[in-house]
């Protein structure tokens, strides 16, 4: 089956069929069988959005949350395979919600309709005018003039005077009939009326027929653009907006697997971005700069509207293209243009969603017009489209990115592929609770030739908090244009390190890591100020906190090895400071690194994994340096897991209400009872409450939920209690509490002291027993701290009384873990806190809500 873009000029239609052929060949090269490989063919370009619509559950039915538990259960049963878990979640959600696929629509009430909707409105108005003219009703002619004027304004949104000659046939035909750009768009209706005076009802009827043939029909052809905008609101961590050219793969009864779809999409995307077509690169750069300008203007307007002095929005290019711009080699960038929008996570929900609404509408308008701009761009260069493949000899003169892997996909691409693959199944399953229908039919799959992606991190995502705090945006020089918004180079070190560490942690190391290691090497070896200063800062921080390790590892040496080691160690230090860390622990950590340095950096620890990665990197210095970087990443991961194992051992020793047999629980419980008894001394005196991992364990036990990993809540380290000041000042309350605890714990294996750091008092409770399983740390391990709650994200909004303990609410605890995850520079510590955040929200809070209905 071959579906053609009938509304596109022949050179464009042939060009896209050539791209489809390239994708078909890519699939065939890797098709495992059985049977022939599925083909890829061109498709019509239509705007689409995907979002979940409540059917079985009304959005305001706040107690109807059983579906959350069922979705989580389906995810858990899918095991550790992330993609299978998401597929299971889609199937479970489909029993309650419909995955709608409609045309994109602005959220703002006063926002003008998009071009597709405006075209439908124009057609509806014309049909009404036809009825009026057929009945010889008064006013039919005036309605016709209004339609002509509306059509002129619509065409002006699709094209410009400069690009009209390269628009599709229908748009050019309509513009010619209107005399558009011979006259300004606002004057076209009046000009047309002068040229077509109203003389009689019969004349009006004839004009209606003329307008239908020469204006309405050309504007409503099946395809008037060479690209389609897509808006995906059904991806959990982010909203994804995309300008792409859509192809189809497979056919009825000949399915295209998700893997084949990914190969086809990667091949099509790569072919759509020829590096030697500078006019194509310039257009994309211009679109990115235009969007940056408009979002900057919107940011200023929102700051004024909200009455705040801090940014509301940030926007930047992402991926390999952004990295190469930051390195000063933009010509090496390849494939589609990934971008990201961050909306300030510290805004109130009301302000955040008000900002999202306006950003959403701005992006929809941007994509709506960009699809026509892309069409006219190709039309202007139609003579070059006959050969979509870049000739092998042409690459010899290009400094093109040799690190591009067509089989590797960005997070945007991977999530969109999965979303698109599941959409037909979810649509068929919605409301039925059965997959039989979905299994019985096979339809062609969408294959995406990606042009521009724009992601907006959702308000509840840890990634939004993390990136808002850590990403710094600057302007770089692109291949053609200045003013490309990009993250500074330290962002890429953290980004690549996260990908590498994730593969190590999940035991999914494969050849694709070679690309990340090569890029990490490029960034760390760069002489750009942003990265050299960041490395110097980290060397100094590690030398100050871990002087023995710094000397043993020779971190003062200005080379790649010391830069990578300093980066990883500083991330560990910064991540442990998220919770309470004593100077004694840091000193013990210093000693531990020195004692284990040789083992940590033994190449044999990565030998098996390196056999998979190494052959993908050219032999010589580059491969040796990449192996060193991978060794350091693995060593840092080993240290992080040691820290987490120690904290799990501490958590096990401390215990919880549902684990009273733990060796320290009786003493900790006695201390907590003594602390919370002070809450009843007098009204307004102040209030103590448990928080962090200790409170999470209390709430978990009360809800009757077992953590998937017993250590999931232990990443917070020592148990924490906060004091919310009342009439009794903080310093007085904490000093009096220390005296009370010293008396209460007399004769027990605990020591109570008061420390002061940065003008903040902290009551510290240590155990004098040596705890089994803890490898890093002094003899007296901190088990409990009490301090002022402060005014930051740690402070609870709501307190619960749970089994005799006062704790932060589950929602507040989830927020605290999310905040600390975002502040964790180290991957493993961040992911453990992020897992705790999801566990508290999905399992503990979800169980509590479900129990309300019984």
PDB file of N, CA and C in Angstrom, residues 634-695:
ATOM      1  N   UNK A 634      32.662   3.724  37.170  1.00  0.00           N
ATOM      2  CA  UNK A 634      32.357   2.501  37.914  1.00  0.00           C
ATOM      3  C   UNK A 634      32.830   2.613  39.359  1.00  0.00           C
ATOM      4  N   UNK A 635      34.006   3.213  39.566  1.00  0.00           N
ATOM      5  CA  UNK A 635      34.524   3.391  40.926  1.00  0.00           C
ATOM      6  C   UNK A 635      33.612   4.305  41.738  1.00  0.00           C
ATOM      7  N   UNK A 636      33.152   5.381  41.122  1.00  0.00           N
ATOM      8  CA  UNK A 636      32.243   6.296  41.814  1.00  0.00           C
ATOM      9  C   UNK A 636      30.938   5.591  42.152  1.00  0.00           C
ATOM     10  N   UNK A 637      30.455   4.778  41.228  1.00  0.00           N
ATOM     11  CA  UNK A 637      29.244   4.001  41.482  1.00  0.00           C
ATOM     12  C   UNK A 637      29.443   3.052  42.660  1.00  0.00           C
ATOM     13  N   UNK A 638      30.608   2.427  42.729  1.00  0.00           N
ATOM     14  CA  UNK A 638      30.906   1.513  43.835  1.00  0.00           C
ATOM     15  C   UNK A 638      30.893   2.250  45.165  1.00  0.00           C
ATOM     16  N   UNK A 639      31.478   3.445  45.203  1.00  0.00           N
ATOM     17  CA  UNK A 639      31.464   4.244  46.428  1.00  0.00           C
ATOM     18  C   UNK A 639      30.039   4.639  46.812  1.00  0.00           C
ATOM     19  N   UNK A 640      29.246   5.030  45.830  1.00  0.00           N
ATOM     20  CA  UNK A 640      27.865   5.416  46.113  1.00  0.00           C
ATOM     21  C   UNK A 640      27.080   4.246  46.695  1.00  0.00           C
ATOM     22  N   UNK A 641      27.287   3.057  46.133  1.00  0.00           N
ATOM     23  CA  UNK A 641      26.584   1.887  46.655  1.00  0.00           C
ATOM     24  C   UNK A 641      27.064   1.525  48.061  1.00  0.00           C
ATOM     25  N   UNK A 642      28.331   1.810  48.351  1.00  0.00           N
ATOM     26  CA  UNK A 642      28.820   1.571  49.706  1.00  0.00           C
ATOM     27  C   UNK A 642      28.125   2.516  50.697  1.00  0.00           C
ATOM     28  N   UNK A 643      27.987   3.770  50.313  1.00  0.00           N
ATOM     29  CA  UNK A 643      27.294   4.739  51.171  1.00  0.00           C
ATOM     30  C   UNK A 643      25.856   4.297  51.404  1.00  0.00           C
ATOM     31  N   UNK A 644      25.186   3.881  50.342  1.00  0.00           N
ATOM     32  CA  UNK A 644      23.790   3.452  50.467  1.00  0.00           C
ATOM     33  C   UNK A 644      23.677   2.179  51.300  1.00  0.00           C
ATOM     34  N   UNK A 645      24.636   1.271  51.148  1.00  0.00           N
ATOM     35  CA  UNK A 645      24.613   0.047  51.951  1.00  0.00           C
ATOM     36  C   UNK A 645      24.803   0.368  53.429  1.00  0.00           C
ATOM     37  N   UNK A 646      25.683   1.321  53.735  1.00  0.00           N
ATOM     38  CA  UNK A 646      25.866   1.742  55.123  1.00  0.00           C
ATOM     39  C   UNK A 646      24.580   2.321  55.691  1.00  0.00           C
ATOM     40  N   UNK A 647      23.914   3.117  54.885  1.00  0.00           N
ATOM     41  CA  UNK A 647      22.680   3.736  55.375  1.00  0.00           C
ATOM     42  C   UNK A 647      21.570   2.707  55.534  1.00  0.00           C
ATOM     43  N   UNK A 648      21.564   1.711  54.682  1.00  0.00           N
ATOM     44  CA  UNK A 648      20.593   0.630  54.846  1.00  0.00           C
ATOM     45  C   UNK A 648      20.874  -0.140  56.136  1.00  0.00           C
ATOM     46  N   UNK A 649      22.160  -0.366  56.433  1.00  0.00           N
ATOM     47  CA  UNK A 649      22.523  -1.051  57.674  1.00  0.00           C
ATOM     48  C   UNK A 649      22.116  -0.224  58.886  1.00  0.00           C
ATOM     49  N   UNK A 650      22.308   1.082  58.811  1.00  0.00           N
ATOM     50  CA  UNK A 650      21.894   1.968  59.895  1.00  0.00           C
ATOM     51  C   UNK A 650      20.383   1.912  60.082  1.00  0.00           C
ATOM     52  N   UNK A 651      19.648   1.969  58.974  1.00  0.00           N
ATOM     53  CA  UNK A 651      18.190   1.918  59.052  1.00  0.00           C
ATOM     54  C   UNK A 651      17.725   0.609  59.673  1.00  0.00           C
ATOM     55  N   UNK A 652      18.389  -0.487  59.309  1.00  0.00           N
ATOM     56  CA  UNK A 652      18.025  -1.790  59.866  1.00  0.00           C
ATOM     57  C   UNK A 652      18.295  -1.839  61.362  1.00  0.00           C
ATOM     58  N   UNK A 653      19.380  -1.224  61.796  1.00  0.00           N
ATOM     59  CA  UNK A 653      19.718  -1.216  63.221  1.00  0.00           C
ATOM     60  C   UNK A 653      18.770  -0.337  64.021  1.00  0.00           C
ATOM     61  N   UNK A 654      18.343   0.775  63.430  1.00  0.00           N
ATOM     62  CA  UNK A 654      17.430   1.695  64.121  1.00  0.00           C
ATOM     63  C   UNK A 654      16.049   1.078  64.248  1.00  0.00           C
ATOM     64  N   UNK A 655      15.554   0.447  63.169  1.00  0.00           N
ATOM     65  CA  UNK A 655      14.250  -0.188  63.211  1.00  0.00           C
ATOM     66  C   UNK A 655      13.114   0.777  62.973  1.00  0.00           C
ATOM     67  N   UNK A 656      11.907   0.344  63.315  1.00  0.00           N
ATOM     68  CA  UNK A 656      10.679   1.103  63.092  1.00  0.00           C
ATOM     69  C   UNK A 656       9.599   0.489  63.965  1.00  0.00           C
ATOM     70  N   UNK A 657       8.440   1.145  64.079  1.00  0.00           N
ATOM     71  CA  UNK A 657       7.376   0.573  64.918  1.00  0.00           C
ATOM     72  C   UNK A 657       7.002  -0.854  64.543  1.00  0.00           C
ATOM     73  N   UNK A 658       7.075  -1.192  63.231  1.00  0.00           N
ATOM     74  CA  UNK A 658       6.744  -2.561  62.840  1.00  0.00           C
ATOM     75  C   UNK A 658       7.987  -3.446  62.760  1.00  0.00           C
ATOM     76  N   UNK A 659       9.121  -2.941  63.269  1.00  0.00           N
ATOM     77  CA  UNK A 659      10.349  -3.739  63.376  1.00  0.00           C
ATOM     78  C   UNK A 659      10.997  -3.465  64.730  1.00  0.00           C
ATOM     79  N   UNK A 660      10.261  -3.738  65.833  1.00  0.00           N
ATOM     80  CA  UNK A 660      10.749  -3.373  67.174  1.00  0.00           C
ATOM     81  C   UNK A 660      11.925  -4.217  67.644  1.00  0.00           C
ATOM     82  N   UNK A 661      12.208  -5.319  66.931  1.00  0.00           N
ATOM     83  CA  UNK A 661      13.310  -6.179  67.344  1.00  0.00           C
ATOM     84  C   UNK A 661      14.672  -5.595  66.988  1.00  0.00           C
ATOM     85  N   UNK A 662      14.704  -4.517  66.223  1.00  0.00           N
ATOM     86  CA  UNK A 662      15.966  -3.882  65.847  1.00  0.00           C
ATOM     87  C   UNK A 662      16.719  -3.459  67.101  1.00  0.00           C
ATOM     88  N   UNK A 663      18.043  -3.602  67.107  1.00  0.00           N
ATOM     89  CA  UNK A 663      18.811  -3.379  68.345  1.00  0.00           C
ATOM     90  C   UNK A 663      18.688  -1.984  68.935  1.00  0.00           C
ATOM     91  N   UNK A 664      18.476  -0.962  68.113  1.00  0.00           N
ATOM     92  CA  UNK A 664      18.444   0.403  68.641  1.00  0.00           C
ATOM     93  C   UNK A 664      17.030   0.947  68.801  1.00  0.00           C
ATOM     94  N   UNK A 665      16.014   0.192  68.379  1.00  0.00           N
ATOM     95  CA  UNK A 665      14.680   0.781  68.327  1.00  0.00           C
ATOM     96  C   UNK A 665      14.154   1.204  69.698  1.00  0.00           C
ATOM     97  N   UNK A 666      14.353   0.394  70.703  1.00  0.00           N
ATOM     98  CA  UNK A 666      13.797   0.753  72.009  1.00  0.00           C
ATOM     99  C   UNK A 666      14.381   2.072  72.510  1.00  0.00           C
ATOM    100  N   UNK A 667      15.678   2.262  72.308  1.00  0.00           N
ATOM    101  CA  UNK A 667      16.282   3.523  72.718  1.00  0.00           C
ATOM    102  C   UNK A 667      15.791   4.688  71.878  1.00  0.00           C
ATOM    103  N   UNK A 668      15.697   4.496  70.559  1.00  0.00           N
ATOM    104  CA  UNK A 668      15.198   5.549  69.678  1.00  0.00           C
ATOM    105  C   UNK A 668      13.752   5.870  70.015  1.00  0.00           C
ATOM    106  N   UNK A 669      12.954   4.835  70.251  1.00  0.00           N
ATOM    107  CA  UNK A 669      11.541   5.047  70.585  1.00  0.00           C
ATOM    108  C   UNK A 669      11.412   5.834  71.887  1.00  0.00           C
ATOM    109  N   UNK A 670      12.240   5.502  72.860  1.00  0.00           N
ATOM    110  CA  UNK A 670      12.227   6.240  74.127  1.00  0.00           C
ATOM    111  C   UNK A 670      12.582   7.710  73.896  1.00  0.00           C
ATOM    112  N   UNK A 671      13.587   7.954  73.054  1.00  0.00           N
ATOM    113  CA  UNK A 671      13.981   9.336  72.750  1.00  0.00           C
ATOM    114  C   UNK A 671      12.851  10.082  72.049  1.00  0.00           C
ATOM    115  N   UNK A 672      12.199   9.439  71.105  1.00  0.00           N
ATOM    116  CA  UNK A 672      11.106  10.093  70.375  1.00  0.00           C
ATOM    117  C   UNK A 672       9.947  10.417  71.303  1.00  0.00           C
ATOM    118  N   UNK A 673       9.613   9.501  72.186  1.00  0.00           N
ATOM    119  CA  UNK A 673       8.523   9.757  73.127  1.00  0.00           C
ATOM    120  C   UNK A 673       8.852  10.945  74.029  1.00  0.00           C
ATOM    121  N   UNK A 674      10.115  11.038  74.433  1.00  0.00           N
ATOM    122  CA  UNK A 674      10.528  12.176  75.259  1.00  0.00           C
ATOM    123  C   UNK A 674      10.448  13.479  74.472  1.00  0.00           C
ATOM    124  N   UNK A 675      10.771  13.420  73.194  1.00  0.00           N
ATOM    125  CA  UNK A 675      10.712  14.623  72.352  1.00  0.00           C
ATOM    126  C   UNK A 675       9.274  15.062  72.142  1.00  0.00           C
ATOM    127  N   UNK A 676       8.410  14.125  71.743  1.00  0.00           N
ATOM    128  CA  UNK A 676       7.039  14.499  71.400  1.00  0.00           C
ATOM    129  C   UNK A 676       6.216  14.864  72.629  1.00  0.00           C
ATOM    130  N   UNK A 677       6.647  14.415  73.804  1.00  0.00           N
ATOM    131  CA  UNK A 677       5.947  14.805  75.030  1.00  0.00           C
ATOM    132  C   UNK A 677       6.017  16.309  75.243  1.00  0.00           C
ATOM    133  N   UNK A 678       7.068  16.950  74.713  1.00  0.00           N
ATOM    134  CA  UNK A 678       7.210  18.399  74.865  1.00  0.00           C
ATOM    135  C   UNK A 678       6.165  19.163  74.066  1.00  0.00           C
ATOM    136  N   UNK A 679       5.541  18.513  73.082  1.00  0.00           N
ATOM    137  CA  UNK A 679       4.516  19.193  72.281  1.00  0.00           C
ATOM    138  C   UNK A 679       3.290  19.540  73.106  1.00  0.00           C
ATOM    139  N   UNK A 680       3.137  18.907  74.280  1.00  0.00           N
ATOM    140  CA  UNK A 680       1.931  19.101  75.080  1.00  0.00           C
ATOM    141  C   UNK A 680       2.198  19.930  76.335  1.00  0.00           C
ATOM    142  N   UNK A 681       3.404  20.528  76.408  1.00  0.00           N
ATOM    143  CA  UNK A 681       3.755  21.303  77.602  1.00  0.00           C
ATOM    144  C   UNK A 681       2.885  22.535  77.737  1.00  0.00           C
ATOM    145  N   UNK A 682       2.631  23.213  76.634  1.00  0.00           N
ATOM    146  CA  UNK A 682       1.805  24.419  76.667  1.00  0.00           C
ATOM    147  C   UNK A 682       1.469  24.862  75.269  1.00  0.00           C
ATOM    148  N   UNK A 683       0.323  25.474  75.119  1.00  0.00           N
ATOM    149  CA  UNK A 683      -0.121  25.899  73.793  1.00  0.00           C
ATOM    150  C   UNK A 683       0.841  26.941  73.226  1.00  0.00           C
ATOM    151  N   UNK A 684       1.239  26.717  71.980  1.00  0.00           N
ATOM    152  CA  UNK A 684       2.056  27.705  71.287  1.00  0.00           C
ATOM    153  C   UNK A 684       3.516  27.685  71.644  1.00  0.00           C
ATOM    154  N   UNK A 685       3.956  26.696  72.431  1.00  0.00           N
ATOM    155  CA  UNK A 685       5.369  26.681  72.823  1.00  0.00           C
ATOM    156  C   UNK A 685       6.277  26.233  71.687  1.00  0.00           C
ATOM    157  N   UNK A 686       5.738  25.550  70.731  1.00  0.00           N
ATOM    158  CA  UNK A 686       6.524  24.992  69.633  1.00  0.00           C
ATOM    159  C   UNK A 686       6.168  23.532  69.459  1.00  0.00           C
ATOM    160  N   UNK A 687       6.629  22.947  68.367  1.00  0.00           N
ATOM    161  CA  UNK A 687       6.228  21.569  68.082  1.00  0.00           C
ATOM    162  C   UNK A 687       7.367  20.823  67.404  1.00  0.00           C
ATOM    163  N   UNK A 688       7.596  19.596  67.873  1.00  0.00           N
ATOM    164  CA  UNK A 688       8.577  18.700  67.271  1.00  0.00           C
ATOM    165  C   UNK A 688       7.851  17.670  66.402  1.00  0.00           C
ATOM    166  N   UNK A 689       8.470  17.307  65.282  1.00  0.00           N
ATOM    167  CA  UNK A 689       7.879  16.248  64.460  1.00  0.00           C
ATOM    168  C   UNK A 689       8.974  15.500  63.704  1.00  0.00           C
ATOM    169  N   UNK A 690       8.739  14.214  63.483  1.00  0.00           N
ATOM    170  CA  UNK A 690       9.682  13.377  62.746  1.00  0.00           C
ATOM    171  C   UNK A 690       9.537  13.622  61.253  1.00  0.00           C
ATOM    172  N   UNK A 691      10.647  13.493  60.555  1.00  0.00           N
ATOM    173  CA  UNK A 691      10.617  13.701  59.106  1.00  0.00           C
ATOM    174  C   UNK A 691      11.642  12.779  58.450  1.00  0.00           C
ATOM    175  N   UNK A 692      11.842  12.948  57.155  1.00  0.00           N
ATOM    176  CA  UNK A 692      12.808  12.174  56.375  1.00  0.00           C
ATOM    177  C   UNK A 692      12.532  10.674  56.485  1.00  0.00           C
ATOM    178  N   UNK A 693      13.602   9.857  56.455  1.00  0.00           N
ATOM    179  CA  UNK A 693      13.423   8.411  56.401  1.00  0.00           C
ATOM    180  C   UNK A 693      12.751   7.839  57.626  1.00  0.00           C
ATOM    181  N   UNK A 694      13.018   8.405  58.808  1.00  0.00           N
ATOM    182  CA  UNK A 694      12.399   7.919  60.040  1.00  0.00           C
ATOM    183  C   UNK A 694      10.883   8.057  59.976  1.00  0.00           C
ATOM    184  N   UNK A 695      10.411   9.239  59.602  1.00  0.00           N
ATOM    185  CA  UNK A 695       8.967   9.458  59.490  1.00  0.00           C
ATOM    186  C   UNK A 695       8.372   8.603  58.381  1.00  0.00           C
TER     187      UNK A 695
END
